[in-house]
mmCIF file of C-alpha atoms and ligand atoms in Angstrom:
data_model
loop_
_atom_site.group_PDB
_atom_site.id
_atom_site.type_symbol
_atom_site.label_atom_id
_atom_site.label_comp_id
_atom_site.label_asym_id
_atom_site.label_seq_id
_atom_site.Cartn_x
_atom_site.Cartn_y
_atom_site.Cartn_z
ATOM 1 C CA UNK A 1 -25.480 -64.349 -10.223
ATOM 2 C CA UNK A 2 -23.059 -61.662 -11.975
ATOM 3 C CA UNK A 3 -19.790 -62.284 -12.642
ATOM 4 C CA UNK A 4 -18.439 -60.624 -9.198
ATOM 5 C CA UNK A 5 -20.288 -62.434 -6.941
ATOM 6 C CA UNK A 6 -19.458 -65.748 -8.869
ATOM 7 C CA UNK A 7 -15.964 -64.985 -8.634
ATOM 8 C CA UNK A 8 -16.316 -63.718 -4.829
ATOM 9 C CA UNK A 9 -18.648 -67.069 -4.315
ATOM 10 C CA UNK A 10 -16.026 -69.749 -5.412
ATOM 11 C CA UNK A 11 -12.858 -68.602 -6.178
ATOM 12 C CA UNK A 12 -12.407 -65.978 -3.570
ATOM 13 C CA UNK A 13 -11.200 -68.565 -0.493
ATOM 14 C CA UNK A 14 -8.236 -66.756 0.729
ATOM 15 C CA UNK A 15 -4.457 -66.834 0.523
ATOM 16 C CA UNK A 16 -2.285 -69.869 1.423
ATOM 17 C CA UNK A 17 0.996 -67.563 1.067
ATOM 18 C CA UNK A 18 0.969 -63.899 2.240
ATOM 19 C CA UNK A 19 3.513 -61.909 0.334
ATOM 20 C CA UNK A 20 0.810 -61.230 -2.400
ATOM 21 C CA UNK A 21 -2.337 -59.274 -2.898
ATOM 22 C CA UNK A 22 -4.820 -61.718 -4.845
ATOM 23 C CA UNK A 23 -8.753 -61.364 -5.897
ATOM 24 C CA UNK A 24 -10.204 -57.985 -5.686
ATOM 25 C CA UNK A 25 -7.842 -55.586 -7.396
ATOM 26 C CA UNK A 26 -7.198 -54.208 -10.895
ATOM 27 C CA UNK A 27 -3.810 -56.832 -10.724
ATOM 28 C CA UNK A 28 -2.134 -59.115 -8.413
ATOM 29 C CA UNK A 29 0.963 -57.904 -6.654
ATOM 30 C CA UNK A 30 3.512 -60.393 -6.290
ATOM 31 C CA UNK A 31 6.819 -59.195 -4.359
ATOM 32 C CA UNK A 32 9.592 -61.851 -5.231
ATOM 33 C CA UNK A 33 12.759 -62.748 -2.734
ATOM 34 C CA UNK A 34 16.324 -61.794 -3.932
ATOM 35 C CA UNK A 35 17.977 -64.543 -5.051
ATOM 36 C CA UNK A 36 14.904 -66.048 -6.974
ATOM 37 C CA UNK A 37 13.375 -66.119 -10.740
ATOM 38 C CA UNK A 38 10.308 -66.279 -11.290
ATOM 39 C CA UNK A 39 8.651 -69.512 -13.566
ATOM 40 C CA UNK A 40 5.488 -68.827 -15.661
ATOM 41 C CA UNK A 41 3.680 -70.746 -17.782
ATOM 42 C CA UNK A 42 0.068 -70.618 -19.121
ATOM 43 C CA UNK A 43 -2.251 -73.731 -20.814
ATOM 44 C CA UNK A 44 -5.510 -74.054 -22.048
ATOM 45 C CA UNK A 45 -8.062 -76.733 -21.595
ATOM 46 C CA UNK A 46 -10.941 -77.003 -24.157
ATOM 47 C CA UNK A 47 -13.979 -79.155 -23.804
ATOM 48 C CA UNK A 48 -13.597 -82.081 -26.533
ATOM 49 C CA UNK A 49 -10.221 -81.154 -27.463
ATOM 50 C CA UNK A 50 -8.606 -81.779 -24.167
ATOM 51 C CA UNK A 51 -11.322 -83.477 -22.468
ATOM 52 C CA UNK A 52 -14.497 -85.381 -23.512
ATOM 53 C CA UNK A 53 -17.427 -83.557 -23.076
ATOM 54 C CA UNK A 54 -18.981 -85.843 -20.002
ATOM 55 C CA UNK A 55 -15.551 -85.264 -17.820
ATOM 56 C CA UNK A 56 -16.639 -84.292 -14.298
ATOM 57 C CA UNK A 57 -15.841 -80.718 -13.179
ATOM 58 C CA UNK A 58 -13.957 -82.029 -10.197
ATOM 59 C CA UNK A 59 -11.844 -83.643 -12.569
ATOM 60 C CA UNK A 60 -11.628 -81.269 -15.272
ATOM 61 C CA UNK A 61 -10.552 -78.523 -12.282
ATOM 62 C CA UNK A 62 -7.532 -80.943 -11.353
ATOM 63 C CA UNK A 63 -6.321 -81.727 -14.474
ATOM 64 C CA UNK A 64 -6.080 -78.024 -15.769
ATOM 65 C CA UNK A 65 -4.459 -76.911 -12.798
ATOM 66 C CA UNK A 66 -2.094 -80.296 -12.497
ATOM 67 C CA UNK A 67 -0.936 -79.978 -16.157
ATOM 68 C CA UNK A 68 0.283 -76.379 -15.237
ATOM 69 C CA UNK A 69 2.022 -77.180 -12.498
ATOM 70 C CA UNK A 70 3.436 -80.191 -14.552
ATOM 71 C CA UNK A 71 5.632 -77.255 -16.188
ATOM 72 C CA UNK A 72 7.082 -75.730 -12.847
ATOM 73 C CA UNK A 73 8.340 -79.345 -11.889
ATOM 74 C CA UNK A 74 9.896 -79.797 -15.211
ATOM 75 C CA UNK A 75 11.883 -76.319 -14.202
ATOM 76 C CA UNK A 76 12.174 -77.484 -10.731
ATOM 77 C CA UNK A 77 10.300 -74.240 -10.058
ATOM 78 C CA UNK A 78 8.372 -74.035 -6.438
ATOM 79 C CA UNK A 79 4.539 -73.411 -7.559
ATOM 80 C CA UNK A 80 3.552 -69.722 -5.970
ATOM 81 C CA UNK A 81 0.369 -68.343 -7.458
ATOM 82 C CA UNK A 82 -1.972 -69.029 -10.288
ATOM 83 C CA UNK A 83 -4.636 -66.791 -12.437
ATOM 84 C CA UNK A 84 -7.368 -68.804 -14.066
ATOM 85 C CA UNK A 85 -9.645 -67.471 -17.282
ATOM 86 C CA UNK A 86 -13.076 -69.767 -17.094
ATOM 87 C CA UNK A 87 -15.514 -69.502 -19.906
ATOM 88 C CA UNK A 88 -18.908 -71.049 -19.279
ATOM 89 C CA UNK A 89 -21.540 -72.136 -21.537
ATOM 90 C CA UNK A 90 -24.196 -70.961 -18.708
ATOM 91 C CA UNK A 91 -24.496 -70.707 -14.853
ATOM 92 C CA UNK A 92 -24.538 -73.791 -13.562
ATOM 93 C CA UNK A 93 -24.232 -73.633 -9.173
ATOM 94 C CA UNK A 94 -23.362 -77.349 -9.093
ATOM 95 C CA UNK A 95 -21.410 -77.493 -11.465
ATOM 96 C CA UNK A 96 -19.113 -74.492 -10.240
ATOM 97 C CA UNK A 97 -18.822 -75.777 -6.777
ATOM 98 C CA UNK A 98 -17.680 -79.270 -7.533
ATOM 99 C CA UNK A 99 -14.875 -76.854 -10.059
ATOM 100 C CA UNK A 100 -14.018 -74.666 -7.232
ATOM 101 C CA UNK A 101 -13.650 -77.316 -4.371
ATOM 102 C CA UNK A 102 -11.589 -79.586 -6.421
ATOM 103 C CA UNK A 103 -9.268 -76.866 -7.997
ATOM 104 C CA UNK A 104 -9.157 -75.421 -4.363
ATOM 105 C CA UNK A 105 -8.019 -78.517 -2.834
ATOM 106 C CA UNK A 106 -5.743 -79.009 -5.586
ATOM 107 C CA UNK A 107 -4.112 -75.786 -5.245
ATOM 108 C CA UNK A 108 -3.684 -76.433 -1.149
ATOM 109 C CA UNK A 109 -1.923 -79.812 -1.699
ATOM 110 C CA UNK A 110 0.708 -77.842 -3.589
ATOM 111 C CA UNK A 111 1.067 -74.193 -1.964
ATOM 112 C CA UNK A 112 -0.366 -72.554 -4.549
ATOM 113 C CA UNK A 113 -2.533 -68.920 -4.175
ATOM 114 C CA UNK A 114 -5.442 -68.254 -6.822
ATOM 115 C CA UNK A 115 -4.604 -64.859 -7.163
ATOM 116 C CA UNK A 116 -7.100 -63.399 -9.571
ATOM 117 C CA UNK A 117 -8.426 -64.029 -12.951
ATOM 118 C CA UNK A 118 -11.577 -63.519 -15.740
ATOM 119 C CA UNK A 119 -14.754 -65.485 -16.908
ATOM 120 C CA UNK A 120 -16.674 -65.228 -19.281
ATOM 121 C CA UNK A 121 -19.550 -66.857 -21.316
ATOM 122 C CA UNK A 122 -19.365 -69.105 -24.195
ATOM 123 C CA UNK A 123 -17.898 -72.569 -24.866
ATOM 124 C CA UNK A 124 -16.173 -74.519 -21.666
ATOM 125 C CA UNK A 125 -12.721 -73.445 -21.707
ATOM 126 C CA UNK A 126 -10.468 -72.818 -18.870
ATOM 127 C CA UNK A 127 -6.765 -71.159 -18.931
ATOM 128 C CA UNK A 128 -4.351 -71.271 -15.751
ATOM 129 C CA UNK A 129 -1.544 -69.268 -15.946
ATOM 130 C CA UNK A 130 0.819 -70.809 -12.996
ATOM 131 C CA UNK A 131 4.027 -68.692 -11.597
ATOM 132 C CA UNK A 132 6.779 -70.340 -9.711
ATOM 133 C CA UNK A 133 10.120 -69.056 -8.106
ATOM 134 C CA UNK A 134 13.515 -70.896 -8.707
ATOM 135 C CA UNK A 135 16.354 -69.892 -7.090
ATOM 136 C CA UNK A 136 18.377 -67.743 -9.749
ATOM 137 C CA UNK A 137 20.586 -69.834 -11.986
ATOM 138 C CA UNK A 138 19.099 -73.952 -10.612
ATOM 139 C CA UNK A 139 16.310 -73.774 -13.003
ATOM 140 C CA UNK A 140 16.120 -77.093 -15.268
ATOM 141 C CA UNK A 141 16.356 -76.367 -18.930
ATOM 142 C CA UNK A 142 15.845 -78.352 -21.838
ATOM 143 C CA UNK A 143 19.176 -76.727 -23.516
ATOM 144 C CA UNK A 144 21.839 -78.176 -21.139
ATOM 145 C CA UNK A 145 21.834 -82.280 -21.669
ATOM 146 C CA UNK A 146 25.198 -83.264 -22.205
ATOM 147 C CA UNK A 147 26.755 -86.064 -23.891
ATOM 148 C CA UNK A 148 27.087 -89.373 -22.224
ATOM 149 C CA UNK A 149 24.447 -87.938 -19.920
ATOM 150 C CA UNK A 150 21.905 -90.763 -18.509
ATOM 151 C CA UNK A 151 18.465 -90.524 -19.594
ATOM 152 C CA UNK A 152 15.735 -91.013 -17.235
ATOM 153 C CA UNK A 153 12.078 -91.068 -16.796
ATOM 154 C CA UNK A 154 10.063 -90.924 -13.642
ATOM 155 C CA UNK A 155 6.959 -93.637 -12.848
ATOM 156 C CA UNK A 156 5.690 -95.205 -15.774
ATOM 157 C CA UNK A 157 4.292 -93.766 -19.226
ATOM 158 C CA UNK A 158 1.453 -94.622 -21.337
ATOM 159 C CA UNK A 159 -1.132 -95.143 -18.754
ATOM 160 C CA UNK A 160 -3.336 -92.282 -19.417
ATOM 161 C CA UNK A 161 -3.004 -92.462 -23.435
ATOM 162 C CA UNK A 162 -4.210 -96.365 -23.187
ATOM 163 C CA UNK A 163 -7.038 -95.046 -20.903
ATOM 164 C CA UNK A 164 -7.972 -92.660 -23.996
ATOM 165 C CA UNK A 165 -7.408 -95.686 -26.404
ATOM 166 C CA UNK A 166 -10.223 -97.889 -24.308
ATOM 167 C CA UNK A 167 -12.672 -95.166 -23.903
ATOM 168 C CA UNK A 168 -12.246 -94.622 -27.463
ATOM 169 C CA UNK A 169 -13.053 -98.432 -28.455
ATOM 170 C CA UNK A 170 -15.912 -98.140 -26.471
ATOM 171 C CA UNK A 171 -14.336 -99.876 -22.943
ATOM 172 C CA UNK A 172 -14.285 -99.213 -19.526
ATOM 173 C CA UNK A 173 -10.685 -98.504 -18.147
ATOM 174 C CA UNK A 174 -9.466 -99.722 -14.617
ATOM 175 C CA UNK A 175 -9.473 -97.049 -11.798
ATOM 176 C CA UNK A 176 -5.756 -96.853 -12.416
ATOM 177 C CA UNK A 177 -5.793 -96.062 -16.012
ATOM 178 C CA UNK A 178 -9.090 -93.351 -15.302
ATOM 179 C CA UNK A 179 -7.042 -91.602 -12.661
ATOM 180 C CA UNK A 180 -3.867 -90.689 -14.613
ATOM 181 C CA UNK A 181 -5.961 -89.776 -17.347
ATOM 182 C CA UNK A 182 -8.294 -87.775 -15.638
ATOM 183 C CA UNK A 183 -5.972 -86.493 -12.345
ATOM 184 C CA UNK A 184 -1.991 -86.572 -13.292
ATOM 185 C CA UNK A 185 -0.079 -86.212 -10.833
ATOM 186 C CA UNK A 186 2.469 -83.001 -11.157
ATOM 187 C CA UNK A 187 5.977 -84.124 -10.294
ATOM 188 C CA UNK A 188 6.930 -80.960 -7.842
ATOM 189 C CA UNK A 189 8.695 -82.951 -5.492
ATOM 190 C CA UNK A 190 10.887 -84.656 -7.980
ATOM 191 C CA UNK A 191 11.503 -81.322 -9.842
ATOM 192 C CA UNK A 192 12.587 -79.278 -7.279
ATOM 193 C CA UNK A 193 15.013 -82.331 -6.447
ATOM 194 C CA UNK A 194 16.414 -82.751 -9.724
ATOM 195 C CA UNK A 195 17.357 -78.711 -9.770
ATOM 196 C CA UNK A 196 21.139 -78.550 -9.758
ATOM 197 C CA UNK A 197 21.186 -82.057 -10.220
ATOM 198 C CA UNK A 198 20.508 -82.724 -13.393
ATOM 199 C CA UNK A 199 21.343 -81.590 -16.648
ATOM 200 C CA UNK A 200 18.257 -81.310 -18.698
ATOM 201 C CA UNK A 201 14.726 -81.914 -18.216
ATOM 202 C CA UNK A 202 11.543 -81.643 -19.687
ATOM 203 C CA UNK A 203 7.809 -82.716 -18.727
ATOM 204 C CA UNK A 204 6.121 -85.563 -20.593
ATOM 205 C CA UNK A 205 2.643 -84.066 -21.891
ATOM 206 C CA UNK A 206 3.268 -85.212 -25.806
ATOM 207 C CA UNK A 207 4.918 -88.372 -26.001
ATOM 208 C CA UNK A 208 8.023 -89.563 -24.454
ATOM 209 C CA UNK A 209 9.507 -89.125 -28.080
ATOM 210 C CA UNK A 210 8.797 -86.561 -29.417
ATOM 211 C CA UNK A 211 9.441 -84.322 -25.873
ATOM 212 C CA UNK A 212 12.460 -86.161 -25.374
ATOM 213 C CA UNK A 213 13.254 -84.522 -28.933
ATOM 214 C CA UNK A 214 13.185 -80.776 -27.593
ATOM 215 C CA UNK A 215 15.774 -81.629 -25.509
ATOM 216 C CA UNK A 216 18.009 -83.000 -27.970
ATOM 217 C CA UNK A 217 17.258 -80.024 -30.504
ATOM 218 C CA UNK A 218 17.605 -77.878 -27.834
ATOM 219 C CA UNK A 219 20.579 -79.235 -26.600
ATOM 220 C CA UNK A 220 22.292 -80.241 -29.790
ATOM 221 C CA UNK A 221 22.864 -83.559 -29.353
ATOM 222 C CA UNK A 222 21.387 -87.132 -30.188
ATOM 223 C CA UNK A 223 20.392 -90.162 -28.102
ATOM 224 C CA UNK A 224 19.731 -93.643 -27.651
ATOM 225 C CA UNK A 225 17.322 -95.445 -25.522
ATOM 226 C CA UNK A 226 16.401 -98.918 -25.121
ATOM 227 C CA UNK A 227 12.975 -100.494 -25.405
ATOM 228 C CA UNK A 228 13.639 -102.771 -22.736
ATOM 229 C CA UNK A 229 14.103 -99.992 -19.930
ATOM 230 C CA UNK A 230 11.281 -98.240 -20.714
ATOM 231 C CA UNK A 231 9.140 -98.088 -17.530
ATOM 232 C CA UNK A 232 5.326 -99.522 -18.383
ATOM 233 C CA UNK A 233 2.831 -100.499 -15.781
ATOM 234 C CA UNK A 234 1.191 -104.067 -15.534
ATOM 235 C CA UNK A 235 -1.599 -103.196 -17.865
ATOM 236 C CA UNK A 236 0.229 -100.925 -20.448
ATOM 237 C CA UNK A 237 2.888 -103.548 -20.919
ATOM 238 C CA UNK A 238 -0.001 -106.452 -21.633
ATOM 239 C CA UNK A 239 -1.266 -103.748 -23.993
ATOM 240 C CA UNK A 240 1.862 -103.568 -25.628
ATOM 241 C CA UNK A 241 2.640 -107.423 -25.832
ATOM 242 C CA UNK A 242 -0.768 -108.226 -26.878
ATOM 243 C CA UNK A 243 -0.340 -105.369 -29.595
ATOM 244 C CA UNK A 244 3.291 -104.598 -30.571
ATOM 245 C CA UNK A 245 2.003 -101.147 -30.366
ATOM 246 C CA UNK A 246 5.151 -98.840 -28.852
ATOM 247 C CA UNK A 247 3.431 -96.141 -30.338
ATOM 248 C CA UNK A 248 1.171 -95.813 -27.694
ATOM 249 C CA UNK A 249 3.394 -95.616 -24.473
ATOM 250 C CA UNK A 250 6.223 -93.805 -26.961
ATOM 251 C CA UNK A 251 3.869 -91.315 -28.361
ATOM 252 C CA UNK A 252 0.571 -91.420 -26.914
ATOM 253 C CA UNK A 253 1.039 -87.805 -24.486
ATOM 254 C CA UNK A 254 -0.677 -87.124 -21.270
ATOM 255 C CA UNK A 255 1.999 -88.795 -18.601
ATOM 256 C CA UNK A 256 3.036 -85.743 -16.777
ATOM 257 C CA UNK A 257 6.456 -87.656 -15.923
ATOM 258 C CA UNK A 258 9.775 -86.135 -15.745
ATOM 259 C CA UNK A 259 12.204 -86.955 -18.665
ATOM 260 C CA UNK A 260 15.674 -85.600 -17.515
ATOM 261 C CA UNK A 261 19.344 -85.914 -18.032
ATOM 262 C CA UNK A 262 21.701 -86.801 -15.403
ATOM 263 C CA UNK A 263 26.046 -86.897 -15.614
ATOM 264 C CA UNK A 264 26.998 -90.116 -15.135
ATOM 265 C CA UNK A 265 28.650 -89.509 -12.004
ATOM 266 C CA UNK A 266 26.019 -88.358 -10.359
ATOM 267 C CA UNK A 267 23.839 -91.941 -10.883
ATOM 268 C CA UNK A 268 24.288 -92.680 -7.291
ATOM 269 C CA UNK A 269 22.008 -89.493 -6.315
ATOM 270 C CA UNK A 270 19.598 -90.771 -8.099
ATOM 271 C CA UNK A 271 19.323 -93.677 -5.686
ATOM 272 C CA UNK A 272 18.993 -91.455 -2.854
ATOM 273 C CA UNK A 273 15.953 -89.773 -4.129
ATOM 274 C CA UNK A 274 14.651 -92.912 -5.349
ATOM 275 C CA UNK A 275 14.365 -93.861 -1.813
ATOM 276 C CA UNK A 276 13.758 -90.363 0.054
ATOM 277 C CA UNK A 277 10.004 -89.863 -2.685
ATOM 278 C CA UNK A 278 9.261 -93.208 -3.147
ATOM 279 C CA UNK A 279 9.349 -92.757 -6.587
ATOM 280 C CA UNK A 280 10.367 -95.236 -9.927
ATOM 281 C CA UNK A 281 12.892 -93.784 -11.546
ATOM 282 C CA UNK A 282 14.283 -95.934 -14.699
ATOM 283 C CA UNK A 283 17.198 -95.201 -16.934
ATOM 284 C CA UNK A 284 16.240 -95.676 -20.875
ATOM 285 C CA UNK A 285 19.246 -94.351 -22.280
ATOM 286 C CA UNK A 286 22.148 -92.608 -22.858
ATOM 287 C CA UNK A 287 22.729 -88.833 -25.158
ATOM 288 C CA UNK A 288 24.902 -89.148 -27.793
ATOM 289 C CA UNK A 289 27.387 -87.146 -29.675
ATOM 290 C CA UNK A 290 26.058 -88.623 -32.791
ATOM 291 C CA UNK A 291 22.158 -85.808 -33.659
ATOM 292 C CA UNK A 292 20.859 -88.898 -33.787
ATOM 293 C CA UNK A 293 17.699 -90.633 -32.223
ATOM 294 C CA UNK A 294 18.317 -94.325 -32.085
ATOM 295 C CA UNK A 295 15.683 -96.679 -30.104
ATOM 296 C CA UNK A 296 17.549 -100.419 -29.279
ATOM 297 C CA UNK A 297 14.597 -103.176 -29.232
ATOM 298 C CA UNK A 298 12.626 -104.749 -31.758
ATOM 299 C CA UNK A 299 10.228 -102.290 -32.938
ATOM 300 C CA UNK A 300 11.177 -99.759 -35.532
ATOM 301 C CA UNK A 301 8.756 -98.243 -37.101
ATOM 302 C CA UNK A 302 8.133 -94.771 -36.399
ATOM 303 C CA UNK A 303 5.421 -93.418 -34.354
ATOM 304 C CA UNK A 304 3.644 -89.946 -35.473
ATOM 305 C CA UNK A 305 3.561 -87.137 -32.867
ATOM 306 C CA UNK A 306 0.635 -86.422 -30.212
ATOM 307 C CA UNK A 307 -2.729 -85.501 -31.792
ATOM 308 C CA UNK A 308 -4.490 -83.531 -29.915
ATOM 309 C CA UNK A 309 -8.010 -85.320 -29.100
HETATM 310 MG MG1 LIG B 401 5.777 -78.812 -20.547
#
């Protein structure tokens, strides 16, 4: 099969929105409404790097495609279209149909239109470039936390980086653990809530710390948080009693949560969308005047940045 009739074969299934013009041409027109800005963002997936090498392609498609879309809900963007670069190690029809039915089904869920892109032969690598619209001025920067601003987090962190940490000592994780290590969930919902709302945001891909960092060097101000608020599920919080290791929900990457920074007076609309998505959202701190990042609790040590696997 050549390259056109692979692309026509499984990635060719037709346009969700209709104010573009996708697959087929030299580029992809994309007419945008007045009023809006467009988000963009592109990320690469590499076998053994960002995925071990037996990861199925249903989950490999969703992941690549969820961690870009990850990045319009930390804008509060509204996912549009995506192009997608897929280098293959060889032709492989199974293989490219469990890709193209999960990444299709994927990009239905959130409204989003495949609207061209490239492959190519070599190692397994595969680049989505996602575009968004936000209405001009609502986007959700990293730049504007403020101080006194309420820190939050959405769900809970350190799930998928203790699902890495068990595969890696040779164990089996729960079905919980697998699935937000292998299918994140993109916050879109939350995002395009938060926009005009809050103050800063950011999404969680390496380490609570160390993102929550860009925001404060961004925004030019410090923070404190406190151990105790941190949100952990049932198993990540045995992990962590059993261990004393913070470092792994603090630092560990992969969560796909929303960090963001709220004015204090706004804490009660917070409780409204708590309610209106179902969704856990925990306050862990507070920005400070003082450049400063200060964590309240008993562990101290300090835990080194995501590695890439
Ligand atoms: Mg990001």
């Amino acid at each position: 099969m050549n390259e056109f009739n692979l692309i026509e074969k499984y990635f060719n299934w037709g346009k969700l929105n209709c104010d573009a013009l996708g697959v087929g041409d030299d580029c992809a027109l994309i007419s945008i409404d007045s009023g809006y800005q467009l988000a963009t963002s592109v990320d690469t997936l590499i076998e053994n790097v960002h995925f071990p090498r037996d990861t199925s392609p249903a989950d490999i498609a969703y992941k690549a495609l969820s961690v870009n879309l990850s990045d319009l809900a930390a804008m509060g963007a509204i996912p549009k279209y995506f192009t997608l670069a897929l280098t293959l190690p060889e032709f492989d029809k199974h293989w490219l149909e469990s890709f193209s039915t999960s990444l299709k089904s994927l990009a239905k869920k959130y409204q989003i239109d495949l609207l061209g892109g490239d492959t190519t032969k070599g190692s397994l690598s595969i680049t989505i470039n996602v575009t968004g619209i936000v209405p001009h001025n609502k986007a959700l920067l990293r730049s504007s936390a403020k101080v006194d601003d309420i820190i939050f987090v959405s769900n809970t962190i350190g799930d998928a980086a203790l699902a890495w940490h068990q595969i890696q000592q040779g164990e089996q994780p729960n079905q919980r653990l697998l699935t937000h290590f292998n299918r994140p969930e993109p916050q879109i919902k939350l995002g395009q809530s938060l926009a005009g709302i809050a103050n800063a945001c950011i999404d969680i891909s390496d380490g609570l710390e160390q993102d929550l960092n860009h925001i404060l060097k961004h925004s030019k101000v410090g923070a404190k948080i406190n151990l105790n608020n941190i949100p952990l599920s049932q198993s990540v919080a045995a992990y962590v009693k059993k261990t004393d290791d913070w470092c792994l929900p603090l630092a560990g990457g992969d969560d796909y949560q929303l960090c963001f920074t709220i004015a204090p007076n706004k804490i009660e609309l917070i409780q409204v969308l708590k309610k209106e998505l179902d969704i856990q959202l925990s306050a862990i701190g507070t920005i400070t005047k003082d450049l400063d990042f200060k964590r309240l609790g008993e562990f101290d040590q300090k835990c080194s940045a995501y590695q890439h696997f």
